[in-house]
Amino acid sequence: MTRLQHSQELSTLQSIFEGIDDAIFCHDLDMRITHWNPAAEQLFGYSHEEIIDESVYLLIPQDRQQEKMDIMRDIMEGRRIGHFKTIRRTREGVEIPVSITISPIRDQEGQVTGSSQIARSIIEENAAEEKQARLAAIVASSDDAIVGKSLQGIITSWNIGAEKMFGYTEQEAIGQHISLLIPPERLNEEDIIIGNIRAGKKVDHFQTIRRTKGGQQLHISLTVSPILNKAGEIIGASKIARNITAQKEAERSVAKSMERMEILNSISKSINEDLDLQHILQRVTDATTRLTGADFGAFFYNRVDQGGESYWLYTISGAPRAAFENFPMPRNTAVFHPTFSGEDVVRVDDITKDPRYGKNSPYFGMPKGHLPVVSYLAVPVITHSGVVIGGLFFGHKQAGIFKEEHEDLVVTVASQAAVAIDNSRLFEEVKDLSNKKDEFIALASHELKTPLTSMSGFLQILERTVPDGIAKSFAEKALKQLAKLNELVNDLFDISKIQAGKLQLNFEPFDLSDLLDEITDTFEQTHPHYNLKMAADGELLVSGDKMRLEQVLTNLLGNAVKYAPDAREVSMIAIRTGNEVRISVKDQGPGILPENQQHIFSQFYRVKEQERKTSGLGLGLYISKDIIDRHGGRIWVESTPGHGATFTFSLPAFTN
Ligand code: ADP
């Protein structure tokens, strides 16, 4: 080698030495640094000037100095050490992981004179390894099942979470087809999932059901993602399954409680709106049977009839009535006693094993042919006043069906039912009383009519036969009072007929103008001091009961006089509008307050302020309304208090 060649080679080596990315430095046998390239400066922070001739131990942490001595022993013996991973220290004192390759430097005689070192930071490599280890630990310790599978569906990895969730060990699962976990009816799901994966699509939070080794069905949420190799090709799928069985159960139980709330609301609403006892009992029985999941439910309601005899009224749900018809009603036996005495709820998982069961003759248990009862629940129904009015009973052929929650639900419904039953009982009592009142009115008016008719006959003879004088005027007065009494009794008589549906109407077509003329004549004779203004317009043909319509008009005119004693004028207007005939009677009395207007057509209603001043039973307008209604017409009042009242009724016009 020429000198020139030698120097050229040296400069090539020098430029490699300076341009290389790895830190390269050398030291002699005194451990003094002799060479130091820019990459070494970069890695350790010492400049060339600073480090040359300094000890190499500057770069070695205290606890690694022995290691260096061991290395030097190998170097002295001419051995090279490759890719040795250790720790070195920078100028700032920061310890960094490095991979070092150390080689001996020899002189021309082959003697070792020092060592050269090529060092590379492995911080990033270490971080990657650490990250992988951490990920592996996460996968291993996750509660979620994390499973890898090939595109053919063969399981390739299986974490502890999967083992815990599905019951198969890693050895059992790896190599098996994923269908191991899929219920047969859901096998097609796998084709869809794999289809997505092949297309590079992720399947996110797919809720489905999978099967454990023990055959238990689990609700799971699945996320499946494609696994790619370095070339970006899809080589399999990773699947994360989360057990959502508990969540599903919670959702179901919330939905169930919502449903119960709704049922409870609707029963309480419907039973409180209903006054018919049989309806209430049936609704309560149906709803509670549904809520408890019983095979059948029954409500036995203890009643006392008018003769003081106690009897059972009952409703059944879930079983035909015939199933109970042949058995005696529940009696005061050991099983039933707590219910009918109102003592307590009885809830038993298996009544056939209960000590209270089967103690009483003649059945000693369930009568033959009775519906099978194993689970048993009975809740007394007690009113606010503490009266036990009956009990709700539920049965199921399996044991352990009725739980505390069912008991609570029935107790709630039972207390609502008690209120509703009480209301209905009051209502029935009122109804009974009202019927009695109707019966009394019918009887009394009938009984009064006979003596009245004969009294009126005798008085008329007397009035005609006695000479003028005091006796005659008494007879006349008595006849007037008798006419009033007759009117009252007639009203009562009509009322009882209306109530019995026996008020007969005889319809015939006639001209109302004729009737109005007759009424006007009579009114003028009987009320000489009143001015009755009559106006009629148009065709007034109607089909109706002339006598009853006369009764309506006489009543309205009578009221116009009775309730406006100081007025001297009454108007009557009859007009034809479209298909209707309308007749109004208008007075100049005190009128009627709006709050009274809506009541005056009810029976026995009289306005308080007028009650003392005028006689009457509060029946005239009620009867009038009934008559007009049955003619297919309407009757109403318009009044501004202080400015009189106008009563109007309409009738369909008669057209032939
Ligand atoms: P009665 O006249 O026997 O009380 P009605 O049924 O005919 O019964 O009338 C009911 C009530 O309506 C009366 O008590 C009275 O208070 C009120 N009323 C009826 N007509 C009039 C009227 N023209 N003006 C004021 N109040 C009236």
XYZ file of C-alpha atoms and ligand atoms in Angstrom:
683
model
C 0.000 0.000 0.000
C 1.397 3.293 -0.993
C 1.467 6.178 1.339
C -1.098 7.908 -0.793
C -3.374 4.885 -0.796
C -2.985 4.632 2.937
C -3.942 8.233 3.530
C -6.938 7.903 1.140
C -8.213 4.928 3.060
C -7.788 6.738 6.329
C -9.832 9.669 5.146
C -12.599 7.301 3.889
C -12.710 5.616 7.296
C -12.693 9.013 8.941
C -15.728 10.169 6.967
C -17.592 6.919 7.725
C -16.602 7.348 11.385
C -18.024 10.844 11.381
C -21.061 10.285 9.222
C -22.435 7.128 10.851
C -25.577 7.296 12.994
C -24.225 4.970 15.669
C -22.021 6.367 18.427
C -18.454 5.142 17.954
C -15.646 5.739 20.388
C -12.361 4.122 21.344
C -10.224 4.011 24.416
C -6.744 2.777 25.209
C -5.723 0.346 27.887
C -5.642 3.168 30.412
C -9.292 3.535 29.677
C -8.695 7.018 28.222
C -10.935 7.939 25.363
C -9.013 8.359 22.146
C -11.717 8.634 19.481
C -15.191 10.137 19.671
C -17.492 10.586 16.681
C -20.314 13.180 16.278
C -22.999 10.481 16.888
C -21.291 9.743 20.252
C -21.457 13.429 21.013
C -25.142 13.323 20.119
C -25.867 10.292 22.302
C -23.819 11.134 25.399
C -23.764 14.964 25.258
C -19.945 15.337 25.588
C -18.174 17.250 22.843
C -15.017 15.835 21.257
C -12.855 18.335 23.119
C -14.409 17.584 26.445
C -14.119 13.829 26.342
C -10.837 13.058 24.590
C -8.337 11.757 27.144
C -11.075 11.476 29.754
C -11.820 8.123 31.364
C -14.390 5.925 29.717
C -15.822 5.321 33.222
C -17.431 8.749 32.892
C -19.982 7.018 30.679
C -20.582 4.070 32.985
C -22.932 4.191 35.947
C -21.390 3.223 39.281
C -23.174 -0.081 39.549
C -22.053 -1.141 36.052
C -18.288 -0.570 36.503
C -17.632 -4.181 37.455
C -19.408 -5.221 34.289
C -16.984 -3.037 32.301
C -14.018 -4.692 33.958
C -15.368 -8.106 33.022
C -15.784 -6.947 29.466
C -12.227 -5.661 29.384
C -11.026 -9.094 30.400
C -12.666 -10.560 27.302
C -11.270 -7.756 25.155
C -7.745 -8.311 26.439
C -8.119 -11.887 25.383
C -9.054 -10.644 21.934
C -12.782 -11.462 22.083
C -15.443 -9.296 20.540
C -18.687 -8.689 22.349
C -21.686 -8.046 20.111
C -24.989 -6.329 20.856
C -24.544 -6.258 24.570
C -27.459 -4.498 26.233
C -26.549 -2.315 29.160
C -26.987 1.125 30.645
C -24.779 4.145 30.023
C -24.740 7.624 31.474
C -24.920 10.920 29.568
C -23.181 14.161 30.412
C -26.429 15.231 32.182
C -26.287 12.113 34.305
C -29.304 10.543 32.562
C -29.061 6.767 32.308
C -29.993 5.411 28.909
C -30.384 1.853 27.670
C -27.906 1.046 24.944
C -26.831 -1.863 22.828
C -23.041 -1.931 22.492
C -20.715 -3.907 20.307
C -17.151 -3.854 21.716
C -14.114 -4.982 19.760
C -10.400 -5.099 20.652
C -7.978 -2.742 18.863
C -4.650 -4.314 18.037
C -1.298 -2.882 16.943
C 0.756 -4.232 14.077
C 2.107 -7.009 16.241
C -1.416 -8.065 17.108
C -1.212 -6.781 20.636
C -4.445 -5.409 22.109
C -3.973 -1.697 22.685
C -7.500 -0.595 23.429
C -11.102 -1.159 22.431
C -13.583 0.357 20.033
C -17.240 0.596 20.931
C -20.285 1.057 18.771
C -23.260 2.087 20.872
C -26.932 2.558 19.910
C -29.721 3.843 22.092
C -32.431 1.267 22.537
C -34.899 3.565 24.356
C -37.489 3.243 21.570
C -36.984 -0.478 21.167
C -37.427 -0.926 24.921
C -40.539 1.254 24.891
C -42.059 -0.844 22.103
C -41.300 -4.030 24.013
C -42.732 -2.582 27.171
C -45.839 -1.482 25.346
C -46.318 -4.937 23.965
C -45.827 -6.491 27.384
C -48.319 -4.066 28.862
C -50.867 -4.816 26.144
C -50.368 -8.508 26.681
C -50.967 -8.015 30.388
C -54.118 -6.037 29.702
C -55.413 -8.699 27.355
C -54.560 -11.369 29.866
C -56.186 -9.654 32.799
C -59.245 -8.205 31.050
C -62.686 -9.219 32.298
C -63.831 -9.059 28.716
C -63.259 -12.149 26.651
C -60.647 -11.377 23.979
C -60.410 -14.006 21.316
C -58.443 -14.159 18.091
C -59.623 -16.260 15.202
C -58.616 -16.982 11.641
C -60.750 -16.049 8.674
C -61.882 -19.662 8.680
C -63.232 -19.168 12.195
C -60.567 -21.203 13.987
C -59.716 -19.848 17.449
C -56.083 -18.709 17.579
C -55.880 -16.916 20.926
C -57.938 -17.052 24.097
C -57.452 -14.860 27.178
C -58.331 -15.514 30.795
C -61.453 -13.369 30.408
C -62.653 -15.743 27.697
C -61.862 -18.689 29.916
C -63.872 -17.199 32.760
C -66.788 -16.144 30.560
C -67.202 -19.247 28.433
C -65.714 -21.918 30.708
C -63.243 -23.396 28.198
C -59.505 -23.336 29.019
C -56.991 -21.963 26.521
C -55.961 -25.504 25.552
C -59.564 -26.536 25.028
C -60.452 -23.498 22.939
C -57.446 -22.930 20.678
C -57.763 -24.795 17.394
C -61.547 -25.193 17.775
C -64.048 -23.517 15.501
C -65.701 -20.413 16.950
C -69.140 -22.030 16.443
C -68.307 -23.800 19.697
C -69.755 -20.692 21.399
C -72.679 -19.979 19.098
C -76.187 -21.332 19.791
C -77.333 -23.386 16.748
C -80.131 -20.955 15.859
C -77.579 -18.136 15.586
C -74.928 -19.874 13.468
C -75.635 -17.661 10.473
C -74.453 -14.637 12.511
C -70.885 -15.907 12.132
C -71.118 -15.787 8.312
C -72.296 -12.199 8.523
C -69.513 -11.236 10.957
C -66.797 -12.923 8.868
C -68.278 -11.296 5.738
C -67.814 -7.906 7.368
C -64.290 -8.726 8.508
C -63.252 -9.893 5.021
C -64.536 -6.577 3.714
C -62.293 -4.866 6.276
C -65.251 -3.659 8.375
C -65.427 -3.644 12.122
C -68.498 -5.055 13.871
C -69.288 -2.765 16.764
C -71.280 -3.538 19.919
C -73.322 -6.256 18.358
C -75.696 -7.604 21.011
C -76.308 -11.296 20.800
C -76.397 -14.536 22.753
C -73.550 -17.016 23.157
C -73.292 -20.329 24.914
C -70.910 -21.393 27.672
C -69.264 -24.770 28.082
C -71.981 -25.570 30.645
C -74.723 -24.748 28.112
C -75.755 -21.503 29.812
C -76.893 -18.709 27.491
C -75.132 -15.361 27.934
C -76.221 -11.996 26.613
C -73.067 -10.439 25.208
C -72.007 -7.351 23.350
C -69.489 -8.221 20.619
C -66.903 -6.038 18.932
C -65.015 -7.786 16.149
C -62.121 -6.142 14.268
C -59.964 -7.383 11.420
C -56.339 -8.408 12.201
C -53.919 -7.193 9.523
C -50.423 -8.501 8.775
C -47.504 -6.159 8.019
C -48.498 -6.078 4.383
C -51.935 -4.831 5.390
C -53.719 -8.073 4.475
C -56.573 -9.334 6.614
C -55.515 -12.552 8.221
C -58.060 -12.999 10.975
C -60.284 -11.287 13.477
C -60.024 -10.248 17.080
C -63.181 -10.391 19.005
C -64.002 -8.739 22.315
C -67.063 -10.036 24.092
C -68.581 -8.325 27.101
C -71.089 -10.137 29.272
C -74.211 -7.958 29.402
C -76.486 -10.567 30.976
C -76.736 -8.542 34.189
C -77.433 -5.368 32.232
C -80.100 -7.178 30.207
C -81.641 -8.504 33.382
C -81.647 -5.010 34.891
C -83.301 -3.672 31.739
C -85.863 -6.450 31.914
C -86.578 -5.780 35.563
C -86.971 -2.046 34.900
C -89.359 -2.828 32.047
C -91.233 -5.220 34.339
C -91.561 -2.626 37.087
C -92.738 -0.084 34.538
C -95.357 -2.522 33.335
C -96.428 -3.140 36.918
C -96.644 0.563 37.632
C -98.820 0.960 34.597
C -101.077 -1.906 35.632
C -101.320 -0.500 39.154
C -102.133 2.953 37.839
C -104.728 1.697 35.468
C -106.427 -0.489 38.089
C -106.502 2.270 40.630
C -107.918 4.634 38.033
C -110.481 2.234 36.683
C -111.670 0.895 40.019
C -112.016 4.347 41.447
C -114.078 5.469 38.504
C -116.326 2.438 38.663
C -119.180 2.105 41.111
C -120.362 -1.296 40.003
C -119.176 -3.797 42.573
C -119.000 -6.806 40.279
C -116.894 -4.835 37.778
C -114.504 -3.656 40.466
C -114.057 -7.152 41.848
C -113.472 -8.619 38.399
C -110.887 -5.975 37.492
C -109.059 -6.375 40.755
C -109.024 -10.159 40.402
C -107.833 -10.048 36.789
C -105.107 -7.495 37.439
C -103.726 -9.143 40.564
C -103.741 -12.579 38.926
C -101.692 -11.118 36.083
C -99.325 -9.277 38.435
C -98.607 -12.330 40.553
C -98.268 -14.735 37.617
C -100.756 -17.036 39.359
C -102.505 -19.894 37.539
C -105.734 -18.538 38.928
C -106.932 -15.860 41.301
C -110.197 -15.426 43.130
C -111.793 -12.712 45.189
C -114.246 -13.782 47.867
C -116.300 -10.908 49.124
C -118.276 -11.399 52.289
C -121.696 -9.776 52.093
C -124.710 -9.610 54.316
C -128.044 -9.498 52.560
C -131.150 -7.612 53.676
C -132.290 -10.519 55.781
C -128.979 -10.354 57.671
C -127.744 -13.561 56.005
C -124.070 -13.658 55.121
C -123.126 -14.919 51.657
C -120.132 -14.985 49.347
C -119.864 -13.091 46.180
C -116.857 -14.101 44.171
C -114.938 -13.433 40.991
C -112.369 -15.640 39.335
C -109.561 -15.051 36.922
C -107.594 -17.630 34.994
C -110.090 -20.434 35.621
C -113.670 -21.121 34.592
C -116.336 -20.448 37.200
C -117.296 -24.102 36.949
C -113.954 -24.949 38.576
C -115.306 -23.514 41.848
C -119.000 -24.108 41.528
C -119.080 -27.532 43.192
C -117.112 -26.590 46.256
C -118.228 -24.941 49.423
C -117.006 -21.382 49.868
C -113.811 -20.898 51.878
C -114.603 -21.375 55.534
C -113.096 -20.611 58.833
C -110.403 -23.286 58.583
C -106.803 -23.022 59.741
C -105.659 -22.022 56.260
C -108.385 -19.442 55.629
C -108.736 -18.044 59.128
C -105.873 -15.487 58.932
C -107.392 -14.033 55.768
C -111.018 -13.753 56.837
C -110.146 -12.505 60.281
C -107.938 -9.882 58.613
C -105.076 -11.133 60.759
C -102.370 -11.482 58.143
C -101.281 -12.235 54.618
C -100.585 -15.921 54.016
C -97.850 -16.666 51.514
C -96.625 -20.238 51.316
C -94.216 -21.837 48.831
C -95.910 -25.224 49.154
C -99.263 -25.233 50.903
C -99.511 -29.030 50.781
C -96.561 -29.156 53.204
C -97.980 -26.468 55.497
C -98.956 -27.619 59.009
C -102.257 -25.730 58.700
C -103.169 -27.635 55.574
C -105.428 -30.661 55.471
C -106.552 -30.443 59.083
C -110.248 -29.970 58.444
C -112.992 -32.362 57.458
C -114.475 -33.283 55.110
C -111.655 -32.700 52.584
C -108.462 -32.725 54.623
C -106.713 -30.719 51.946
C -107.916 -29.633 48.557
C -111.314 -31.077 47.616
C -111.136 -33.636 44.821
C -111.485 -31.926 41.477
C -110.267 -28.577 42.804
C -107.626 -26.805 40.752
C -104.169 -27.914 41.874
C -102.700 -25.453 44.366
C -99.096 -25.654 45.597
C -97.936 -22.023 45.766
C -100.517 -20.121 47.772
C -101.068 -16.442 48.474
C -104.028 -14.935 50.322
C -104.453 -11.257 51.200
C -107.301 -9.906 53.332
C -109.202 -6.908 51.992
C -109.858 -4.519 54.850
C -111.661 -1.173 54.769
C -110.382 1.971 56.446
C -112.780 1.389 59.267
C -111.153 -2.010 59.810
C -113.928 -4.208 58.466
C -112.663 -7.311 56.683
C -114.754 -7.419 53.568
C -113.144 -10.376 51.905
C -109.936 -11.820 50.577
C -107.890 -12.212 47.438
C -106.600 -15.756 46.826
C -104.012 -16.971 44.348
C -102.818 -20.427 43.436
C -100.135 -21.994 41.265
C -99.453 -25.653 40.588
C -95.683 -25.184 41.075
C -93.959 -24.449 44.355
C -92.254 -21.154 45.288
C -93.974 -18.942 42.724
C -95.158 -16.071 44.931
C -92.465 -13.724 46.194
C -92.481 -10.812 48.562
C -92.842 -8.358 45.677
C -96.068 -10.131 44.615
C -97.377 -9.954 48.142
C -96.616 -6.202 48.261
C -98.371 -5.609 44.956
C -101.508 -7.464 46.023
C -101.554 -5.665 49.379
C -101.423 -2.324 47.516
C -104.217 -3.288 45.165
C -106.251 -4.754 48.031
C -106.196 -1.460 49.911
C -107.259 0.436 46.786
C -109.964 -2.132 46.170
C -111.215 -1.700 49.738
C -111.747 2.016 49.140
C -113.484 1.386 45.834
C -115.689 -1.304 47.378
C -116.637 1.048 50.182
C -117.603 3.709 47.657
C -119.601 1.264 45.654
C -121.336 0.084 48.822
C -122.293 3.662 49.672
C -123.448 4.141 46.126
C -125.589 1.036 46.332
C -127.092 2.214 49.599
C -127.925 5.569 48.011
C -129.394 3.732 45.048
C -131.490 1.589 47.395
C -132.759 4.666 49.229
C -133.540 6.420 45.979
C -135.520 3.393 44.807
C -137.423 3.423 48.076
C -138.200 7.111 47.624
C -139.520 6.441 44.107
C -141.684 3.613 45.401
C -143.039 5.855 48.139
C -143.890 8.702 45.730
C -145.668 6.303 43.377
C -147.707 4.824 46.223
C -148.482 8.127 47.959
C -149.536 9.985 44.831
C -151.757 7.108 43.843
C -153.354 6.892 47.292
C -153.857 10.671 47.461
C -155.567 10.909 44.109
C -158.697 8.906 45.059
C -159.775 10.980 48.110
C -158.872 14.192 46.216
C -161.138 13.322 43.312
C -164.097 12.581 45.574
C -163.452 15.689 47.723
C -163.383 17.810 44.601
C -166.684 16.262 43.427
C -168.420 16.937 46.756
C -167.106 20.505 46.955
C -168.286 21.324 43.433
C -171.806 20.101 44.302
C -171.678 22.108 47.533
C -170.485 25.247 45.735
C -173.275 24.973 43.192
C -176.023 24.221 45.753
C -175.359 26.561 48.678
C -176.856 30.009 48.383
C -174.520 33.007 47.960
C -172.950 34.021 51.208
C -170.128 33.051 53.461
C -170.604 29.302 53.006
C -170.371 29.645 49.234
C -167.225 31.750 49.370
C -165.634 29.141 51.695
C -166.587 26.437 49.247
C -164.998 28.468 46.406
C -161.778 28.998 48.394
C -161.658 25.328 49.303
C -162.055 24.411 45.628
C -159.136 26.731 44.644
C -156.867 25.193 47.249
C -157.991 21.760 46.169
C -157.038 22.607 42.548
C -153.524 23.546 43.770
C -153.281 20.355 45.769
C -154.446 18.445 42.755
C -151.682 19.972 40.648
C -149.041 18.948 43.182
C -150.352 15.419 43.389
C -150.509 15.275 39.592
C -146.843 16.302 39.408
C -145.886 13.619 41.890
C -147.916 11.122 39.962
C -146.155 12.103 36.711
C -142.758 11.842 38.322
C -143.389 8.324 39.473
C -144.601 7.447 35.996
C -141.493 8.980 34.398
C -139.297 7.027 36.778
C -141.082 3.781 36.029
C -140.881 4.606 32.306
C -144.679 4.587 32.208
C -145.476 8.162 31.216
C -147.365 7.529 28.024
C -147.413 10.041 25.184
C -150.034 9.971 22.459
C -148.588 11.511 19.343
C -150.781 13.113 16.720
C -150.137 15.894 14.210
C -151.762 19.179 15.197
C -151.397 22.924 14.765
C -149.772 24.545 17.777
C -151.473 27.872 16.941
C -154.803 26.362 18.055
C -153.325 25.210 21.333
C -151.722 28.613 21.903
C -155.087 30.330 21.315
C -156.829 28.054 23.822
C -154.119 28.610 26.414
C -154.215 32.379 25.901
C -158.007 32.371 26.443
C -157.750 30.389 29.646
C -154.856 32.524 30.916
C -156.762 35.741 30.314
C -159.769 34.414 32.240
C -157.735 33.172 35.179
C -155.331 36.134 35.263
C -157.452 39.176 34.395
C -154.791 41.611 35.665
C -151.998 40.271 33.427
C -151.223 41.375 29.965
C -150.306 38.282 27.902
C -148.636 39.292 24.659
C -148.871 36.596 22.056
C -146.965 36.574 18.748
C -146.901 33.696 16.269
C -145.115 33.468 12.957
C -145.133 30.767 10.282
C -146.461 27.237 9.975
C -146.658 25.697 13.485
C -147.564 22.111 12.669
C -146.050 19.530 15.029
C -146.556 15.903 15.901
C -146.983 15.519 19.635
C -149.073 14.847 22.695
C -151.330 17.893 22.821
C -152.289 17.443 26.477
C -148.688 17.061 27.615
C -147.492 20.040 25.556
C -150.314 22.061 27.102
C -148.999 20.945 30.492
C -145.526 22.264 29.578
C -146.864 25.638 28.444
C -149.176 25.987 31.450
C -146.214 25.224 33.712
C -144.003 27.847 32.040
C -146.770 30.471 32.164
C -147.576 29.499 35.750
C -143.905 29.989 36.750
C -143.798 33.336 34.878
C -146.634 34.532 37.090
C -145.516 32.754 40.282
C -141.911 33.993 40.204
C -142.698 37.533 38.978
C -145.577 38.545 41.270
C -145.018 42.281 40.741
C -144.871 42.167 36.967
C -147.992 42.662 34.885
C -146.780 41.367 31.535
C -145.891 38.001 30.051
C -145.018 37.382 26.393
C -145.368 34.205 24.427
C -143.658 33.970 21.039
C -144.003 31.076 18.614
C -141.900 30.918 15.449
C -140.977 28.438 12.795
C -137.267 28.314 11.957
C -136.112 25.733 9.429
C -137.279 22.321 10.578
C -138.120 23.510 14.066
C -140.917 25.208 15.881
C -139.755 27.317 18.830
C -141.938 28.645 21.607
C -140.676 31.066 24.237
C -142.281 32.327 27.421
C -140.730 35.561 28.627
C -141.426 37.157 31.984
C -140.341 40.365 33.677
C -139.457 38.838 37.014
C -136.148 38.750 38.913
C -134.616 36.166 36.526
C -132.327 33.276 37.489
C -128.638 33.359 38.425
C -126.347 31.436 36.027
C -125.305 28.942 38.743
C -128.964 28.039 39.294
C -129.847 27.845 35.628
C -128.087 24.532 35.199
C -130.002 22.901 38.073
C -133.578 24.027 37.681
C -134.452 21.213 35.253
C -133.505 18.563 37.862
C -136.171 16.994 40.015
C -136.932 18.584 43.391
C -134.572 21.496 42.704
C -135.815 24.874 43.842
C -133.831 28.097 44.044
C -133.167 28.729 47.753
C -134.188 32.406 47.824
C -137.586 31.611 46.361
C -138.298 28.514 48.406
C -139.904 30.396 51.282
C -141.861 32.859 49.192
C -143.583 30.429 46.819
C -145.053 26.962 47.078
C -143.928 24.141 44.825
C -142.079 20.854 44.744
C -139.453 21.636 42.132
C -140.947 19.149 39.681
C -142.600 21.231 36.953
C -139.493 21.930 34.854
C -138.214 18.371 35.329
C -141.466 16.962 33.965
C -141.515 19.560 31.162
C -138.004 18.611 30.131
C -138.888 14.943 30.076
C -141.916 15.652 27.877
C -139.952 17.863 25.447
C -137.033 15.412 25.303
C -139.401 12.645 24.381
C -140.773 14.802 21.566
C -137.234 14.987 20.165
C -136.979 18.650 21.176
C -134.944 20.774 23.611
C -135.814 23.094 26.449
C -133.583 25.785 27.941
C -133.566 29.061 29.808
C -131.887 32.386 29.107
C -131.845 34.988 31.817
C -130.019 38.078 32.933
C -130.689 38.402 36.662
C -132.881 41.446 37.282
C -134.219 41.386 33.733
C -136.581 38.429 33.667
C -136.232 34.927 32.303
C -137.026 33.454 28.910
C -137.833 29.737 28.747
C -137.767 28.309 25.234
C -138.499 24.860 23.886
C -138.124 23.586 20.360
C -140.017 20.778 18.631
C -139.362 19.180 15.258
C -141.780 20.672 12.733
C -144.272 18.214 11.247
C -144.013 17.720 7.504
C -146.186 15.303 5.567
P -141.474 24.720 41.285
O -142.032 25.880 40.580
O -142.462 23.768 41.795
O -140.448 25.100 42.313
P -140.201 24.144 38.770
O -139.497 22.885 38.348
O -141.260 24.610 37.892
O -140.667 23.874 40.234
O -139.096 25.260 38.920
C -137.878 24.987 39.526
C -137.283 26.253 40.107
O -136.861 27.108 39.019
C -138.201 27.097 40.879
O -138.220 26.688 42.229
C -137.676 28.498 40.718
O -136.713 28.731 41.685
C -137.010 28.475 39.374
N -137.845 29.092 38.338
C -138.679 28.482 37.478
N -139.225 29.378 36.648
C -138.758 30.599 36.991
C -138.987 31.937 36.513
N -139.807 32.203 35.489
N -138.300 32.939 37.102
C -137.439 32.692 38.145
N -137.214 31.454 38.646
C -137.876 30.424 38.076
